Coordinates of N, CA and C in Angstrom, one line a residue:
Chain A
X422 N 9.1 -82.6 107.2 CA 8.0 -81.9 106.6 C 7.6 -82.5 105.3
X423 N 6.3 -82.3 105.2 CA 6.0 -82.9 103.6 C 6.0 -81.7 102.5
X424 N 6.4 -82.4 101.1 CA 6.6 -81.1 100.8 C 5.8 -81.4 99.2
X425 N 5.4 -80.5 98.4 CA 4.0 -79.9 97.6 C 4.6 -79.7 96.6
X426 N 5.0 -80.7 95.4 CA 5.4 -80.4 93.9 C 4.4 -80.2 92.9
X427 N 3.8 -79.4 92.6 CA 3.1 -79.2 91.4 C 3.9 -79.1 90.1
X428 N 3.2 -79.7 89.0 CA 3.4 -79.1 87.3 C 2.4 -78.6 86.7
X429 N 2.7 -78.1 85.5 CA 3.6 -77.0 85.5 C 4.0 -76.1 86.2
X430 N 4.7 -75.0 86.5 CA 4.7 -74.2 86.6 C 3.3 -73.1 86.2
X431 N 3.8 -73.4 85.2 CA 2.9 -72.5 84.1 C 2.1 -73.2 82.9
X432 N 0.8 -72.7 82.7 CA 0.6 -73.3 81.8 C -0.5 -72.1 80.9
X433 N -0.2 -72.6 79.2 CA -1.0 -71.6 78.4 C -2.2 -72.5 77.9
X434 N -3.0 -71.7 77.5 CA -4.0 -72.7 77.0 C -4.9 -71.4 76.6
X435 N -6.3 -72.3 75.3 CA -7.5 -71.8 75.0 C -8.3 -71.9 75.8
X436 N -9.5 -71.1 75.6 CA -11.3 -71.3 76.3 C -11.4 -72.7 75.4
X437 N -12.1 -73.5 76.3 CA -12.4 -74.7 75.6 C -11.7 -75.9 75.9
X438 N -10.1 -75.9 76.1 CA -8.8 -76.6 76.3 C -9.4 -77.5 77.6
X439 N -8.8 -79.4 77.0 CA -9.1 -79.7 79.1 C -7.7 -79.2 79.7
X440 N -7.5 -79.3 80.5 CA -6.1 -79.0 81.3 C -5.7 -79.7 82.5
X441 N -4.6 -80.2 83.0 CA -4.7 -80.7 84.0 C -3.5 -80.1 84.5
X442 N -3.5 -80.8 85.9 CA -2.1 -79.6 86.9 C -2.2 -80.9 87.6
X443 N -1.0 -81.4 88.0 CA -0.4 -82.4 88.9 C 0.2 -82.1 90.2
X444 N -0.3 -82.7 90.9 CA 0.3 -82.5 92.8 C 1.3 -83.5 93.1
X445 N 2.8 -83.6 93.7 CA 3.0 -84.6 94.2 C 3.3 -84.3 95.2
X446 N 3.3 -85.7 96.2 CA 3.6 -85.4 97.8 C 5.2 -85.8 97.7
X447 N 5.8 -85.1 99.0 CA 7.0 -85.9 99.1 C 7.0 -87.2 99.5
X448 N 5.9 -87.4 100.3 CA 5.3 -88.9 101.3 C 3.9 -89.1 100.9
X449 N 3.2 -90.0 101.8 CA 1.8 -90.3 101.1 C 1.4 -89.4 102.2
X450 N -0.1 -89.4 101.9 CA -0.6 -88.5 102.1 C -2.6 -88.8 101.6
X451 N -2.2 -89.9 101.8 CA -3.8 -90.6 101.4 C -4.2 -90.0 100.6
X452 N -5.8 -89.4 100.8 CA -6.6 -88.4 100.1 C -6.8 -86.8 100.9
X453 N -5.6 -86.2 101.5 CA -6.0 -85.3 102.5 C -5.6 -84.2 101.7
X454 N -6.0 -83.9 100.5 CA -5.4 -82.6 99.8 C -6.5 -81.8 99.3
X455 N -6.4 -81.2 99.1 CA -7.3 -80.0 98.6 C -6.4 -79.1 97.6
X456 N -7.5 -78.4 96.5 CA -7.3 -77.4 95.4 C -7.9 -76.2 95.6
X457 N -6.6 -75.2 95.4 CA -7.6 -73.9 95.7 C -7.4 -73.1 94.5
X458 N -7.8 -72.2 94.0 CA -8.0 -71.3 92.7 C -7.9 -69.6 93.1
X459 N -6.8 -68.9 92.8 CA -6.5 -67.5 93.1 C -6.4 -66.5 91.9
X460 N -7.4 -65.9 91.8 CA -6.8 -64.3 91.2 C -6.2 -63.2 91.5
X461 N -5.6 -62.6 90.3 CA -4.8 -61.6 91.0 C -5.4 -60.7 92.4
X462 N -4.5 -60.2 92.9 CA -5.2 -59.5 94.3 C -6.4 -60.0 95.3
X463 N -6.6 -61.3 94.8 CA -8.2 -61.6 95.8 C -7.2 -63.1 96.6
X464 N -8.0 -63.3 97.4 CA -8.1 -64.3 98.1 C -7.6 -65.9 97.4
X465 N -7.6 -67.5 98.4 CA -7.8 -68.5 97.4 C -9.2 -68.6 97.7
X466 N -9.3 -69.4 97.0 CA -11.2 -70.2 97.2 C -10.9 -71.5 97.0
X467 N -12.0 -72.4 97.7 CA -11.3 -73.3 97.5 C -12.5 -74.2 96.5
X468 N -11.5 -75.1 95.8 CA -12.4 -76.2 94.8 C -12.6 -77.5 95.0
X469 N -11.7 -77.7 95.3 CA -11.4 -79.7 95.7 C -11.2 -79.8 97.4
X470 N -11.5 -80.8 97.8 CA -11.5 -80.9 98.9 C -11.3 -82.8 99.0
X471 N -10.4 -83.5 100.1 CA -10.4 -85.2 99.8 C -10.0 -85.2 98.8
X472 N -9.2 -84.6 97.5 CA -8.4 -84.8 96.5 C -9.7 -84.8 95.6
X473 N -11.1 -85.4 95.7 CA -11.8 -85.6 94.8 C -12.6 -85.4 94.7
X474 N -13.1 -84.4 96.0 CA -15.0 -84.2 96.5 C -14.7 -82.5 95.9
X475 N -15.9 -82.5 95.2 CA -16.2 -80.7 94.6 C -16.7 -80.2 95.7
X476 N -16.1 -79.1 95.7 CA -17.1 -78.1 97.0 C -18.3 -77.5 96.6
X477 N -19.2 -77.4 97.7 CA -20.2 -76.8 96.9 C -20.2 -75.7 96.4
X478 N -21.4 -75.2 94.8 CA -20.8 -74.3 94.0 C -20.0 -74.2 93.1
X479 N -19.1 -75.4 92.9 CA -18.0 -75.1 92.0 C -18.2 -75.8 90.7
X480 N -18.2 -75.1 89.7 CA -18.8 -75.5 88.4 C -18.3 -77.4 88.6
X481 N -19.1 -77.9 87.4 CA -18.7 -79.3 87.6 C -17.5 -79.8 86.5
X482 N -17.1 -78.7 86.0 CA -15.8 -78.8 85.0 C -14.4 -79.0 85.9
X483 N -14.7 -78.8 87.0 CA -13.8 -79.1 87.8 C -13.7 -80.1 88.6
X484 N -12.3 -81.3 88.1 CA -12.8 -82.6 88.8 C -11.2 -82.4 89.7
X485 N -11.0 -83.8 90.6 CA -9.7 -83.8 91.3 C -9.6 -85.5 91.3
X486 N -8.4 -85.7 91.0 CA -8.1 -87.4 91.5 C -7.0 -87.6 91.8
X487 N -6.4 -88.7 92.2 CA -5.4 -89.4 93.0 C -5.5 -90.0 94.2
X488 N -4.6 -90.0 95.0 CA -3.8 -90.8 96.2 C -3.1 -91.1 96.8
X489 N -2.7 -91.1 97.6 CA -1.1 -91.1 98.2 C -0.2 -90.3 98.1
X490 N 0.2 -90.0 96.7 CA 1.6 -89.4 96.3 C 1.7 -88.1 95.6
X491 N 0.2 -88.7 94.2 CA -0.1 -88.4 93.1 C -1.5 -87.8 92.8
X492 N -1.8 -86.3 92.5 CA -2.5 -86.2 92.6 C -2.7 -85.3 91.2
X493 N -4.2 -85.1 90.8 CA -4.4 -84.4 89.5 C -5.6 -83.5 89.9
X494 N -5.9 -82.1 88.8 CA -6.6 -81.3 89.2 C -6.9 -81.1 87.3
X495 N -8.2 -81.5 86.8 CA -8.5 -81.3 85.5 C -9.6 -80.6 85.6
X496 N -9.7 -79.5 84.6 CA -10.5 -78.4 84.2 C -11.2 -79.2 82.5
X497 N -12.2 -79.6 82.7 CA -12.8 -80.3 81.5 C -12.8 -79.2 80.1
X498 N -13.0 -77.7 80.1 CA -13.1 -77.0 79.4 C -13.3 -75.8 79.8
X499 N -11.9 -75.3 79.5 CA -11.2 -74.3 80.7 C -12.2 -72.9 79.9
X500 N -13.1 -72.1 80.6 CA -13.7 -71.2 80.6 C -13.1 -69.8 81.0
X501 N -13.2 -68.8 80.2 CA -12.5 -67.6 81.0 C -12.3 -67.5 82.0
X502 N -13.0 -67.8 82.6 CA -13.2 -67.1 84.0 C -12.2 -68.0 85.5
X503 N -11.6 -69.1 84.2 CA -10.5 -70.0 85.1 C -9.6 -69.9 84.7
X504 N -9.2 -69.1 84.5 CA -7.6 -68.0 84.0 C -7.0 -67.8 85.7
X505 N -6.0 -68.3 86.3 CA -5.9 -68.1 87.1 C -5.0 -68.9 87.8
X506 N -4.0 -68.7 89.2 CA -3.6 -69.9 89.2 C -4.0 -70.9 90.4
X507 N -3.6 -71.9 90.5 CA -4.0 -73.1 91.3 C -3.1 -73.3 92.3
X508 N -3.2 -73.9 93.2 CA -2.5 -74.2 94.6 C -2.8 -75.6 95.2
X509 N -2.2 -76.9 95.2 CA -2.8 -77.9 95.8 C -2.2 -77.9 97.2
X510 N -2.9 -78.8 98.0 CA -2.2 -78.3 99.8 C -2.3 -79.6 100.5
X511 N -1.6 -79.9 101.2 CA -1.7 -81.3 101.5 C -2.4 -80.7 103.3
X512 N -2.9 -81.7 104.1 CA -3.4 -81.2 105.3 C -3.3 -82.7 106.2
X513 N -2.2 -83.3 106.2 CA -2.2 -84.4 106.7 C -1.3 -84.1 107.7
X514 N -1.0 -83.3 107.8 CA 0.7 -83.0 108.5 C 1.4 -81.4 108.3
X515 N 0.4 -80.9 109.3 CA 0.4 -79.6 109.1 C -0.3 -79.6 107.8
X516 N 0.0 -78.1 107.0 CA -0.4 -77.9 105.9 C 1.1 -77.5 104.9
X517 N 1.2 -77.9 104.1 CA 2.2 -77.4 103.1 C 1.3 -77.0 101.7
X518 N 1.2 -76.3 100.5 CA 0.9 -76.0 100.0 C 2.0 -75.8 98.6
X519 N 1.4 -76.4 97.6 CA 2.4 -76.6 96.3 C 2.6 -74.6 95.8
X520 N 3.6 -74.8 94.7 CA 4.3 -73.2 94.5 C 3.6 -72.8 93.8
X521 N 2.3 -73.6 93.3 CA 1.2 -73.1 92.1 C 1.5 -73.0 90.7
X522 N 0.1 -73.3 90.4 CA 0.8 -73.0 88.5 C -0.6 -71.9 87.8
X523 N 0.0 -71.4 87.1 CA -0.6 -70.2 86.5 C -1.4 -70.9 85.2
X524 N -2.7 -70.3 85.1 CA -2.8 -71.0 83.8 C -3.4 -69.5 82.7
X525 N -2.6 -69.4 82.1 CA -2.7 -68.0 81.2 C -3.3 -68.8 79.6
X526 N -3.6 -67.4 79.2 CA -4.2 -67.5 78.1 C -3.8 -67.6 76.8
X527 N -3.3 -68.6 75.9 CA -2.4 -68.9 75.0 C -2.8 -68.1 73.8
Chain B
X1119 N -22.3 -69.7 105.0 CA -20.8 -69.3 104.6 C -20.9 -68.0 105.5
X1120 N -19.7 -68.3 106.0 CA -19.0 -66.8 106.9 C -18.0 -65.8 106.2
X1121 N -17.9 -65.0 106.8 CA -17.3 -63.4 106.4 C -16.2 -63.4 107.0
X1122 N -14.8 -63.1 106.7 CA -13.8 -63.0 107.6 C -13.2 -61.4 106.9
X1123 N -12.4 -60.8 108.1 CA -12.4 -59.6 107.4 C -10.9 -59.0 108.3
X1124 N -9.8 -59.3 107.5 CA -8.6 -58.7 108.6 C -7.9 -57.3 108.1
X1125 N -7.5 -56.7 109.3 CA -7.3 -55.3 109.5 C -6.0 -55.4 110.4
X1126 N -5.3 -54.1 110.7 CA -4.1 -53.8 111.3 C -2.9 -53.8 110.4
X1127 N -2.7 -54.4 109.1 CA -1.4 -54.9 108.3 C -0.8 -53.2 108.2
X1128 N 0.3 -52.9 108.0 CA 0.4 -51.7 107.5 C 2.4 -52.0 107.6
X1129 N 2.9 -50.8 107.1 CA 4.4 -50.6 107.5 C 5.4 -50.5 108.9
X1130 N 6.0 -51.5 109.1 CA 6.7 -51.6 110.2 C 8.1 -51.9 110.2
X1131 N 9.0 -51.3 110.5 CA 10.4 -51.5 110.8 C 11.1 -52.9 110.9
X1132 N 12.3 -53.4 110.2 CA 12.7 -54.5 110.8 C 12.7 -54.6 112.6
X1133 N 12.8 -55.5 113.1 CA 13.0 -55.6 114.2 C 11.3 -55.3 115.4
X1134 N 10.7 -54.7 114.5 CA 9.6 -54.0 115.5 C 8.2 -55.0 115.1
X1135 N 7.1 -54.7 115.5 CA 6.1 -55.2 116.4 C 5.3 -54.7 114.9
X1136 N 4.0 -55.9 115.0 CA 2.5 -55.4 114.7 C 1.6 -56.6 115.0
X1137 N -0.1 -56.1 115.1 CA -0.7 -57.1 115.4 C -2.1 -57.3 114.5
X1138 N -1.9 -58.3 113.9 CA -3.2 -58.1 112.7 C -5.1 -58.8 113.6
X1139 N -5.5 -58.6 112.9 CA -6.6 -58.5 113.8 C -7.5 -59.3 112.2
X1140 N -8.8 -60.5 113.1 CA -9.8 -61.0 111.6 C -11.1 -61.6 112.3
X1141 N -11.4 -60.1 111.9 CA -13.0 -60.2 112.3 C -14.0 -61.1 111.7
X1142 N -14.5 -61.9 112.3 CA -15.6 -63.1 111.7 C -17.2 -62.5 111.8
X1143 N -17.9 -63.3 110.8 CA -19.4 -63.3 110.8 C -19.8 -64.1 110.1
X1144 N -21.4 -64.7 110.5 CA -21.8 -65.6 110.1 C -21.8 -66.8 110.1
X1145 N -21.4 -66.7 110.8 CA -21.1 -68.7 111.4 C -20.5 -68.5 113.0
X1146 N -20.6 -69.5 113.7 CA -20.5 -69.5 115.0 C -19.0 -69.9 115.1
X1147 N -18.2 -68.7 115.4 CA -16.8 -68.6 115.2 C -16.0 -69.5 116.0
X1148 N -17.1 -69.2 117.6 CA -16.0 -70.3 118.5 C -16.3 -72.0 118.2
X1149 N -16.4 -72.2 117.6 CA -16.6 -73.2 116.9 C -15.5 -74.0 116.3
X1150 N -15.1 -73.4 115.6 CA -14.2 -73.6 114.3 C -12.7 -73.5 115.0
X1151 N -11.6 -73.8 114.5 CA -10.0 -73.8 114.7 C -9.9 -72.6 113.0
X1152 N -9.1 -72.3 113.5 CA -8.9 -71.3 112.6 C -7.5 -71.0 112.1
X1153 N -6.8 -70.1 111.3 CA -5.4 -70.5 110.5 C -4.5 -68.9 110.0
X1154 N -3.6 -68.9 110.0 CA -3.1 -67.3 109.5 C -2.4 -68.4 108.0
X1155 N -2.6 -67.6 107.2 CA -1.7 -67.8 106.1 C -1.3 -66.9 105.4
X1156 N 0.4 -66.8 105.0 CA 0.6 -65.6 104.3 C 1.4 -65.7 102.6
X1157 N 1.1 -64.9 102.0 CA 2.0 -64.6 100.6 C 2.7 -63.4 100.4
X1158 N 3.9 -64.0 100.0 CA 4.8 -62.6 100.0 C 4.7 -62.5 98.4
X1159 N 5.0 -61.0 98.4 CA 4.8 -60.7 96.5 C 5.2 -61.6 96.1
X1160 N 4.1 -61.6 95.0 CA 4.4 -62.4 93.7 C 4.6 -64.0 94.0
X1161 N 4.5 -64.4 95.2 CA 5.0 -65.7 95.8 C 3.8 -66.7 96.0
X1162 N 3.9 -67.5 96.7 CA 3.2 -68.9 96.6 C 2.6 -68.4 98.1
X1163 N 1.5 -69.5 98.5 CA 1.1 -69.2 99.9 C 1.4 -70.4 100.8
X1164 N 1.9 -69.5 102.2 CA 2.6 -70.6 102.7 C 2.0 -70.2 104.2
X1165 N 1.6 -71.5 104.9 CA 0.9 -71.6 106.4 C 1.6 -71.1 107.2
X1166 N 1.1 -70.4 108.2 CA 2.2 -69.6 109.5 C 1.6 -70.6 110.7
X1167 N 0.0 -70.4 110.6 CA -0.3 -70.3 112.2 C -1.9 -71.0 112.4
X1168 N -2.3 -72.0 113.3 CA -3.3 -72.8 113.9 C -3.4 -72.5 115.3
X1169 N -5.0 -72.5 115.3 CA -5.6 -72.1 116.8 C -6.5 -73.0 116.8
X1170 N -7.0 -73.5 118.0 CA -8.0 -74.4 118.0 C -9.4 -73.6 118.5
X1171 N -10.2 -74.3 119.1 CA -11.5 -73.4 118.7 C -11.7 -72.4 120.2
X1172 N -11.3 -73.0 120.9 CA -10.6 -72.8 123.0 C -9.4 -72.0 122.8
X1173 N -8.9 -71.6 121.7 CA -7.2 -70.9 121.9 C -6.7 -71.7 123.1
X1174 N -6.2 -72.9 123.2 CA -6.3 -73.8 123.9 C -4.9 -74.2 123.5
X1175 N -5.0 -74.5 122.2 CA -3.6 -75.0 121.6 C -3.2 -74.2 119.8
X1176 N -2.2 -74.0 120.4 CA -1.4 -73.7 118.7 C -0.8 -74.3 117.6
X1177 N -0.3 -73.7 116.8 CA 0.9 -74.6 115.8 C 1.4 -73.2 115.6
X1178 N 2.6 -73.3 115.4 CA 3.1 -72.7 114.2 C 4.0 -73.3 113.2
X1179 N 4.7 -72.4 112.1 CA 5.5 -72.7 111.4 C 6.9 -72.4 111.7
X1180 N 7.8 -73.1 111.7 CA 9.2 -73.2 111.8 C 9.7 -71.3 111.8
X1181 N 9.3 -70.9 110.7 CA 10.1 -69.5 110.4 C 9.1 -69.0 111.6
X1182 N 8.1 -68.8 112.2 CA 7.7 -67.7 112.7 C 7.4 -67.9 114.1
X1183 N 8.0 -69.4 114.4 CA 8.0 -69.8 115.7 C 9.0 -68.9 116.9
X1184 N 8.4 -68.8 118.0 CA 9.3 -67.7 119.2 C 9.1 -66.5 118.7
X1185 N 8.2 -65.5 117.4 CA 8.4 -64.4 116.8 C 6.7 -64.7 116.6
X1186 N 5.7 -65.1 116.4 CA 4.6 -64.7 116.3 C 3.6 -65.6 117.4
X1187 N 2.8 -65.0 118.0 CA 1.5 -65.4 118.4 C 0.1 -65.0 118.4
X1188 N -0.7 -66.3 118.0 CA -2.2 -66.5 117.8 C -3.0 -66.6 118.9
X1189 N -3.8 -65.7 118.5 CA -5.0 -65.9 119.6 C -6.3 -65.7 119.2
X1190 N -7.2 -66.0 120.1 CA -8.5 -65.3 119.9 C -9.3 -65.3 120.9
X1191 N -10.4 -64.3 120.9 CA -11.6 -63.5 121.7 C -12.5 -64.2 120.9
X1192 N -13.2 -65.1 121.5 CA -14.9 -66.0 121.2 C -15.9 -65.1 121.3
X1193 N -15.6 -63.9 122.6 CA -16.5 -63.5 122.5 C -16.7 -62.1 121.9
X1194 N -16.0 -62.0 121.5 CA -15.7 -60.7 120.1 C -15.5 -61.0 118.7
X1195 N -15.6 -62.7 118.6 CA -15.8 -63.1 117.4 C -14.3 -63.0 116.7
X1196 N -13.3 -62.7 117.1 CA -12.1 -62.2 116.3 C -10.7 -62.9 116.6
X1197 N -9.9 -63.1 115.6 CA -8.8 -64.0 115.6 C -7.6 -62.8 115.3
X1198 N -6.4 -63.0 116.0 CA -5.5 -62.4 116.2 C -4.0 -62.8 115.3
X1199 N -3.2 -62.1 115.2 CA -1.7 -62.6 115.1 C -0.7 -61.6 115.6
X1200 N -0.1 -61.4 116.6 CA 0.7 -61.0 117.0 C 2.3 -60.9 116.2
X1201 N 2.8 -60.2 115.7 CA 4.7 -60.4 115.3 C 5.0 -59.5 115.7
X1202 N 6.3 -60.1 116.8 CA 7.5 -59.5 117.1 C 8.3 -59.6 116.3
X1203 N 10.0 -59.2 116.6 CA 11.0 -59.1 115.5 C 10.9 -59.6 114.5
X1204 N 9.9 -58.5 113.6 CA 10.1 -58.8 112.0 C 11.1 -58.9 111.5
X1205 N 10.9 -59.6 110.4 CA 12.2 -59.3 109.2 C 11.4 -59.0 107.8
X1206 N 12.3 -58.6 107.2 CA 12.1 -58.5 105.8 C 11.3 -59.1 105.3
X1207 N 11.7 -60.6 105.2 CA 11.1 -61.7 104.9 C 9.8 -62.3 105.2
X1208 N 9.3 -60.9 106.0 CA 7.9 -61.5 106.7 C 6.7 -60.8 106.0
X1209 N 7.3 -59.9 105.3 CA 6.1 -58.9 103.9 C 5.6 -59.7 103.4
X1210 N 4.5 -59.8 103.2 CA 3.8 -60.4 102.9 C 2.2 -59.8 103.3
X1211 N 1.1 -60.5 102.2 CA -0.3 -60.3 102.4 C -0.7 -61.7 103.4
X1212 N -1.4 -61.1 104.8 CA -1.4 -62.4 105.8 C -3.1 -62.4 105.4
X1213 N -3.4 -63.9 105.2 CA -4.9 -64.3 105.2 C -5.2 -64.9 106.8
X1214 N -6.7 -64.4 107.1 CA -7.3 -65.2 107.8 C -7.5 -66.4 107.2
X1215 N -8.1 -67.5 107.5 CA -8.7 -68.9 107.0 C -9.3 -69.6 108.2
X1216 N -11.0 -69.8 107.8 CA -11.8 -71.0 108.7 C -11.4 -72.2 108.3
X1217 N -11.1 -73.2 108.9 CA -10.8 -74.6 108.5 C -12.1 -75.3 108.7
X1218 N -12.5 -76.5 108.1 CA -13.3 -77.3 107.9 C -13.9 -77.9 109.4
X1219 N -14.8 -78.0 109.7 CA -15.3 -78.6 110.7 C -14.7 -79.4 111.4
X1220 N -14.4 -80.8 110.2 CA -14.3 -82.4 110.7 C -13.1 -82.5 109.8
X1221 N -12.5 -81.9 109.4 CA -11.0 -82.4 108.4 C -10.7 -81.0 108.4
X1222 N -9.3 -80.5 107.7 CA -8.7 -79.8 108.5 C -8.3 -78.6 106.6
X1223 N -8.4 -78.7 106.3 CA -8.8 -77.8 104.6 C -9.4 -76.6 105.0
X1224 N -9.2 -75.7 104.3 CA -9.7 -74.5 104.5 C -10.7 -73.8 103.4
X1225 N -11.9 -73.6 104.3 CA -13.3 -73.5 103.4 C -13.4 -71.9 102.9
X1226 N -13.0 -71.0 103.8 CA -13.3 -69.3 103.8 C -12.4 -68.8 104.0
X1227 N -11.4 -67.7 103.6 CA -10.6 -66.8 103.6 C -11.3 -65.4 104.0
X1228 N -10.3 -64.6 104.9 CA -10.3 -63.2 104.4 C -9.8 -62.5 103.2
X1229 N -10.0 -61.4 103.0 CA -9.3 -60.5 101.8 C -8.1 -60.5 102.2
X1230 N -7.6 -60.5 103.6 CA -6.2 -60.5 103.3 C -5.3 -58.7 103.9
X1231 N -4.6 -59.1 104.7 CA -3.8 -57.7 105.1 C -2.2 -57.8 104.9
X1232 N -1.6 -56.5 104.2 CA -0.3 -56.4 103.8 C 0.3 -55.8 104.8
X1233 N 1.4 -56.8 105.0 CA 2.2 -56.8 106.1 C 3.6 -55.8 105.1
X1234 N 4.2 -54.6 105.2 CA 5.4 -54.4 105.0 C 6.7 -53.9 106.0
X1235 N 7.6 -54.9 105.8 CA 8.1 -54.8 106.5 C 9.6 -54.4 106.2
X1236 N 10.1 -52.9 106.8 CA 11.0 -52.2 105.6 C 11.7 -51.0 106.8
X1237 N 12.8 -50.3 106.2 CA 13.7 -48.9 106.5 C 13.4 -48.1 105.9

């Protein structure tokens, strides 16, 4: 099974702050990952899709890059309303899905 | 963009039975391969279960393999999950999810049904 390492855990930060969150694979994993974004009690939604394609709708502060192993999820200028945490998910091989990182408000 | 909307989660006994139910709209359901995914409190979300668009073929996941099955009615628009011998460990909020057309990501969720499973 492949398996979904995110960092941080956790992370604090201002409105304004860039921020980034890192995916690793256990194996490669080309570009088959996706980013999804959850608030408390709701659903994910998803943001990234191919590690790097925005979904439609999704502000353009949110980019995604990597490959293979290594992947990043950067918030250009984290806005309230992306208080929340993140999940990357690999979909090459079944799905596995990282343990997420929270991004709170510092 | 489609609607997914699941129902049936509620309290159930170790050892005993429930069947959650995820009503679709808005997109042409039999279409699509479709997905259960669940979160247990406070926890991360982790994949149970794949159907193809024919309920033709499945997946499941290791833990819930011989103990849950997927289905669905195309022509009722609605995707299924069946669990036998719960455990504990199976509380959790179970999502519906449509998968992507042509790659395999998940575009739409349901809200989601709580599964508890308890004495």
């Amino acid at each position: 099974d492949i398996q979904m390492t995110q960092s941080p855990s956790t992370l604090s930060a201002s409105v304004g702050d860039r921020v980034t969150i890192t995916c690793r694979a256990s194996q490669s994993i080309s570009n088959w990952l996706a980013w999804y974004q959850q608030k408390p009690g709701k659903a994910p939604k998803l943001l990234i899709y191919e590690a790097s394609s925005l979904e439609s709708g999704v502000p353009s502060r949110f980019s995604g890059s990597g490959s293979g192993t290594e992947f990043t999820l950067t918030i250009s200028s984290l806005q309230p309303d992306d208080f929340a945490t993140y999940y990357c998910q690999q979909y090459t091989s079944l799905w596995t899905f990282g343990q997420g990182t929270k991004v709170e408000i510092k | 963009e489609g609607q997914l909307v699941e129902s049936g989660g509620g309290l159930v006994q170790p050892g005993g039975s429930l069947r959650l139910s995820c009503g679709a709209s808005g997109f042409t359901f039999k279409n699509y391969w479709m997905h259960w995914v669940r979160q247990a409190p406070g926890k991360g979300l982790v994949w149970v279960s794949r159907i193809n668009s024919d309920g033709s073929r499945t997946f499941y996941a290791d833990s819930v393999k011989g103990r849950f099955t997927v289905s669905r009615d195309n022509a009722k628009n609605t995707l299924y999950l069946q669990m036998n011998s719960l455990r504990a460990e199976d509380t959790a909020v179970y999502y519906c999810a449509k998968e992507h057309g042509n790659t395999w990501y998940f575009v739409d969720w349901g809200q989601g049904a709580l599964v508890t499973v308890s004495s």
